[in-house]
Amino acid sequence: MEVIFDKYAEVYDKWFITPAGSKVFELELNTLFELIDPSPGMTMLDIGIGTGLFALEFSRRGVTVSGIDPSEKMIAIARKRGLNTIRGEGEHIPFPDNSFDVVLSMTSMEFSGVPDRFVSEMIRVARPSAPIVVAVLNLISPWGIKRRIKGLFKKSMFNSAHFYTFWELKRLLWRHVSSVGVTSSVFINPKPSQFILSRAEAVENFGKRYLTPFGSLLVGKGIKE
């Protein structure tokens, strides 16, 4: 997996500074904040921290963030942002039991061949009653369909990813944690016009209320018992 992400490390962040990319980042981050209320002194593990874009926003709000990622090139960029990162994978998290107040995986589990093991490791390093938050790409969304079709004709990091459905993610989490809830984010189309971008929040609110299974990003949360 590290070879896949090493290849994209230097270009990964560039998309997030485009008009569409920056809006997607804002929508996804707001969804994470709805599920994880960041507070000073909170400790969080970010599995698949990548270049640290999302983790940095938690750090700025006083959260002590640690991150793991299989890509040395990705975590090198995260370290330049001042984040505590080490090389590692979700199936074998290099931290002791009961270490963190929150454990987050942001678009990382899609690349695991053993998702039950992945979630079990998240639970192991979480403290009792801590939230486990898993964000994955949605198969049944315009973005998911576009990525899968594109992958038929061009090499992409998503070719080796398993895209989830709303119901599949919920079933997986229920096998491991309690009080499971799944929401989603990013209901704007993959190539939004400026008109759509200017109304992205309204589209997001409508989608979360009426079209939850079809957002681009599925985000599940459960509590360690």
Tab-separated table of C-alpha atoms in Angstrom:
chain	number	residue	atom	x	y	z
A	1	MET	CA	0.000	0.000	0.000
A	2	GLU	CA	2.837	2.390	0.758
A	3	VAL	CA	3.980	2.330	-2.890
A	4	ILE	CA	0.514	3.430	-4.052
A	5	PHE	CA	0.417	6.454	-1.781
A	6	ASP	CA	4.100	7.354	-2.154
A	7	LYS	CA	3.340	7.948	-5.828
A	8	TYR	CA	0.565	10.446	-5.045
A	9	ALA	CA	2.065	12.140	-1.961
A	10	GLU	CA	3.261	15.309	-3.666
A	11	VAL	CA	0.081	15.905	-5.665
A	12	TYR	CA	-2.443	14.813	-3.038
A	13	ASP	CA	-2.842	18.237	-1.416
A	14	LYS	CA	-3.045	20.158	-4.675
A	15	TRP	CA	-6.604	19.070	-5.393
A	16	PHE	CA	-7.766	20.441	-2.039
A	17	ILE	CA	-6.791	23.982	-3.040
A	18	THR	CA	-9.006	23.930	-6.138
A	19	PRO	CA	-12.491	25.489	-5.787
A	20	ALA	CA	-14.180	22.074	-5.690
A	21	GLY	CA	-11.490	20.505	-3.522
A	22	SER	CA	-11.520	23.226	-0.895
A	23	LYS	CA	-15.311	23.003	-0.628
A	24	VAL	CA	-15.193	19.207	-0.292
A	25	PHE	CA	-12.567	19.565	2.439
A	26	GLU	CA	-14.777	22.036	4.309
A	27	LEU	CA	-17.849	19.781	4.064
A	28	GLU	CA	-15.976	16.658	5.159
A	29	LEU	CA	-14.235	18.437	8.029
A	30	ASN	CA	-17.537	19.843	9.291
A	31	THR	CA	-18.975	16.317	9.268
A	32	LEU	CA	-16.053	15.050	11.326
A	33	PHE	CA	-16.533	17.903	13.802
A	34	GLU	CA	-20.215	16.946	14.141
A	35	LEU	CA	-19.137	13.490	15.316
A	36	ILE	CA	-15.948	14.406	17.165
A	37	ASP	CA	-16.191	17.542	19.264
A	38	PRO	CA	-12.528	18.631	19.463
A	39	SER	CA	-11.391	20.003	22.802
A	40	PRO	CA	-8.025	20.934	24.334
A	41	GLY	CA	-6.328	17.982	25.973
A	42	MET	CA	-8.175	15.348	23.940
A	43	THR	CA	-5.932	12.630	22.492
A	44	MET	CA	-6.708	11.251	19.039
A	45	LEU	CA	-5.184	8.661	16.758
A	46	ASP	CA	-5.602	9.297	13.033
A	47	ILE	CA	-5.184	6.069	11.062
A	48	GLY	CA	-4.106	6.818	7.508
A	49	ILE	CA	-3.148	10.361	8.426
A	50	GLY	CA	-1.726	10.961	4.958
A	51	THR	CA	-0.314	14.460	4.595
A	52	GLY	CA	-2.111	15.545	7.760
A	53	LEU	CA	-4.669	17.961	6.288
A	54	PHE	CA	-7.547	16.854	8.508
A	55	ALA	CA	-5.404	16.062	11.545
A	56	LEU	CA	-3.971	19.580	11.455
A	57	GLU	CA	-7.436	21.078	11.931
A	58	PHE	CA	-7.941	18.983	15.064
A	59	SER	CA	-4.490	19.950	16.320
A	60	ARG	CA	-5.312	23.637	15.863
A	61	ARG	CA	-8.264	23.134	18.208
A	62	GLY	CA	-6.109	21.758	20.999
A	63	VAL	CA	-6.312	18.040	20.272
A	64	THR	CA	-3.111	16.030	20.738
A	65	VAL	CA	-2.998	14.079	17.484
A	66	SER	CA	-0.885	11.038	16.703
A	67	GLY	CA	-1.011	9.541	13.252
A	68	ILE	CA	0.048	6.440	11.381
A	69	ASP	CA	0.311	5.850	7.658
A	70	PRO	CA	2.004	3.221	5.472
A	71	SER	CA	3.492	5.871	3.171
A	72	GLU	CA	6.787	7.401	4.271
A	73	LYS	CA	6.372	10.218	1.758
A	74	MET	CA	2.916	11.076	3.079
A	75	ILE	CA	3.976	11.160	6.718
A	76	ALA	CA	7.057	13.212	5.850
A	77	ILE	CA	4.686	15.954	4.674
A	78	ALA	CA	2.568	15.551	7.818
A	79	ARG	CA	5.674	15.915	9.980
A	80	LYS	CA	6.510	19.188	8.252
A	81	ARG	CA	3.111	20.373	9.503
A	82	GLY	CA	4.239	19.635	13.048
A	83	LEU	CA	2.232	16.439	13.473
A	84	ASN	CA	3.399	13.384	15.409
A	85	THR	CA	3.423	10.589	12.855
A	86	ILE	CA	4.960	7.150	12.515
A	87	ARG	CA	4.839	4.532	9.819
A	88	GLY	CA	2.186	1.915	10.433
A	89	GLU	CA	-0.968	0.239	9.166
A	90	GLY	CA	-4.456	-0.064	10.597
A	91	GLU	CA	-4.275	-3.835	10.860
A	92	HIS	CA	-1.252	-3.601	13.195
A	93	ILE	CA	-1.418	-0.313	15.102
A	94	PRO	CA	1.911	0.375	16.857
A	95	PHE	CA	0.401	1.748	20.088
A	96	PRO	CA	-0.548	0.119	23.410
A	97	ASP	CA	-4.089	-0.797	24.460
A	98	ASN	CA	-6.394	1.953	25.770
A	99	SER	CA	-4.214	4.839	24.548
A	100	PHE	CA	-6.592	7.370	22.958
A	101	ASP	CA	-9.753	9.343	23.689
A	102	VAL	CA	-10.802	9.118	20.023
A	103	VAL	CA	-9.691	6.870	17.167
A	104	LEU	CA	-10.333	8.095	13.618
A	105	SER	CA	-9.797	6.454	10.257
A	106	MET	CA	-10.230	8.827	7.334
A	107	THR	CA	-10.484	7.076	3.924
A	108	SER	CA	-8.020	4.368	4.921
A	109	MET	CA	-10.053	1.228	5.609
A	110	GLU	CA	-10.990	0.987	1.915
A	111	PHE	CA	-7.438	-0.235	1.296
A	112	SER	CA	-7.526	-2.958	3.950
A	113	GLY	CA	-8.180	-6.524	2.934
A	114	VAL	CA	-9.240	-7.396	6.492
A	115	PRO	CA	-11.625	-4.648	7.683
A	116	ASP	CA	-12.737	-6.589	10.772
A	117	ARG	CA	-9.139	-6.748	11.914
A	118	PHE	CA	-8.782	-3.038	11.096
A	119	VAL	CA	-11.741	-2.068	13.301
A	120	SER	CA	-10.653	-4.443	16.063
A	121	GLU	CA	-7.299	-2.677	16.219
A	122	MET	CA	-9.041	0.700	16.426
A	123	ILE	CA	-10.998	-0.586	19.394
A	124	ARG	CA	-7.927	-2.025	21.078
A	125	VAL	CA	-6.082	1.311	21.215
A	126	ALA	CA	-9.187	3.311	22.210
A	127	ARG	CA	-9.928	3.968	25.856
A	128	PRO	CA	-13.121	2.497	27.361
A	129	SER	CA	-16.256	4.337	26.138
A	130	ALA	CA	-14.199	6.166	23.510
A	131	PRO	CA	-15.717	6.907	20.093
A	132	ILE	CA	-14.483	5.049	17.019
A	133	VAL	CA	-15.019	7.025	13.794
A	134	VAL	CA	-14.551	5.443	10.367
A	135	ALA	CA	-14.861	7.438	7.141
A	136	VAL	CA	-14.921	5.543	3.838
A	137	LEU	CA	-15.686	6.276	0.201
A	138	ASN	CA	-19.231	5.437	-0.871
A	139	LEU	CA	-19.796	3.050	-3.750
A	140	ILE	CA	-23.347	4.296	-4.352
A	141	SER	CA	-22.623	7.968	-4.983
A	142	PRO	CA	-21.840	10.043	-8.082
A	143	TRP	CA	-18.217	10.418	-6.929
A	144	GLY	CA	-17.870	6.697	-6.241
A	145	ILE	CA	-19.324	5.723	-9.608
A	146	LYS	CA	-17.073	8.209	-11.400
A	147	ARG	CA	-13.952	6.888	-9.650
A	148	ARG	CA	-14.802	3.289	-10.455
A	149	ILE	CA	-15.465	4.030	-14.128
A	150	LYS	CA	-12.303	6.134	-14.398
A	151	GLY	CA	-10.327	3.260	-12.906
A	152	LEU	CA	-11.366	1.031	-15.804
A	153	PHE	CA	-9.418	3.187	-18.238
A	154	LYS	CA	-6.636	4.772	-16.172
A	155	LYS	CA	-4.430	3.753	-13.276
A	156	SER	CA	-5.605	5.313	-10.043
A	157	MET	CA	-5.009	4.931	-6.307
A	158	PHE	CA	-8.676	3.931	-6.097
A	159	ASN	CA	-8.240	0.834	-8.268
A	160	SER	CA	-7.190	-1.189	-5.226
A	161	ALA	CA	-9.821	0.318	-2.915
A	162	HIS	CA	-12.975	-1.371	-1.698
A	163	PHE	CA	-15.778	1.185	-1.806
A	164	TYR	CA	-18.445	0.644	0.857
A	165	THR	CA	-22.192	1.088	0.956
A	166	PHE	CA	-24.077	2.752	3.813
A	167	TRP	CA	-25.538	-0.581	4.948
A	168	GLU	CA	-22.256	-2.488	4.630
A	169	LEU	CA	-20.420	0.006	6.843
A	170	LYS	CA	-23.190	-0.074	9.435
A	171	ARG	CA	-23.159	-3.889	9.593
A	172	LEU	CA	-19.381	-3.925	9.969
A	173	LEU	CA	-19.407	-1.479	12.870
A	174	TRP	CA	-22.246	-3.237	14.680
A	175	ARG	CA	-20.079	-6.367	14.833
A	176	HIS	CA	-17.561	-4.489	16.986
A	177	VAL	CA	-18.995	-1.431	18.763
A	178	SER	CA	-22.214	-0.148	20.311
A	179	SER	CA	-24.408	2.900	19.619
A	180	VAL	CA	-23.595	2.800	15.905
A	181	GLY	CA	-24.652	5.662	13.671
A	182	VAL	CA	-23.720	6.354	10.052
A	183	THR	CA	-24.000	9.687	8.285
A	184	SER	CA	-22.528	10.967	5.025
A	185	SER	CA	-21.113	14.061	3.402
A	186	VAL	CA	-20.530	15.701	0.002
A	187	PHE	CA	-23.674	15.654	-2.091
A	188	ILE	CA	-22.443	18.094	-4.725
A	189	ASN	CA	-21.564	16.539	-8.082
A	190	PRO	CA	-17.945	15.672	-9.023
A	191	LYS	CA	-17.554	18.661	-11.352
A	192	PRO	CA	-19.657	21.332	-9.656
A	193	SER	CA	-20.304	24.688	-11.283
A	194	GLN	CA	-19.724	27.892	-9.364
A	195	PHE	CA	-23.486	28.075	-8.907
A	196	ILE	CA	-23.514	24.673	-7.164
A	197	LEU	CA	-20.426	25.518	-5.084
A	198	SER	CA	-22.085	28.693	-3.838
A	199	ARG	CA	-25.018	26.582	-2.602
A	200	ALA	CA	-23.025	23.589	-1.377
A	201	GLU	CA	-24.105	23.983	2.259
A	202	ALA	CA	-27.788	23.926	1.306
A	203	VAL	CA	-27.203	20.859	-0.875
A	204	GLU	CA	-25.307	19.239	2.014
A	205	ASN	CA	-28.074	19.870	4.522
A	206	PHE	CA	-30.715	18.487	2.169
A	207	GLY	CA	-28.608	15.415	1.388
A	208	LYS	CA	-27.881	14.623	5.015
A	209	ARG	CA	-31.562	14.827	5.829
A	210	TYR	CA	-33.076	12.950	2.895
A	211	LEU	CA	-30.292	11.154	0.989
A	212	THR	CA	-27.934	9.887	3.690
A	213	PRO	CA	-26.958	6.599	1.957
A	214	PHE	CA	-25.737	8.448	-1.133
A	215	GLY	CA	-23.176	11.033	0.019
A	216	SER	CA	-19.659	10.691	-1.368
A	217	LEU	CA	-18.144	10.091	2.078
A	218	LEU	CA	-19.733	7.689	4.558
A	219	VAL	CA	-18.830	8.326	8.194
A	220	GLY	CA	-19.684	5.797	10.869
A	221	LYS	CA	-19.340	6.208	14.613
A	222	GLY	CA	-19.575	3.715	17.448
A	223	ILE	CA	-18.599	3.493	21.100
A	224	LYS	CA	-16.104	1.072	22.589
A	225	GLU	CA	-17.791	-0.947	25.295
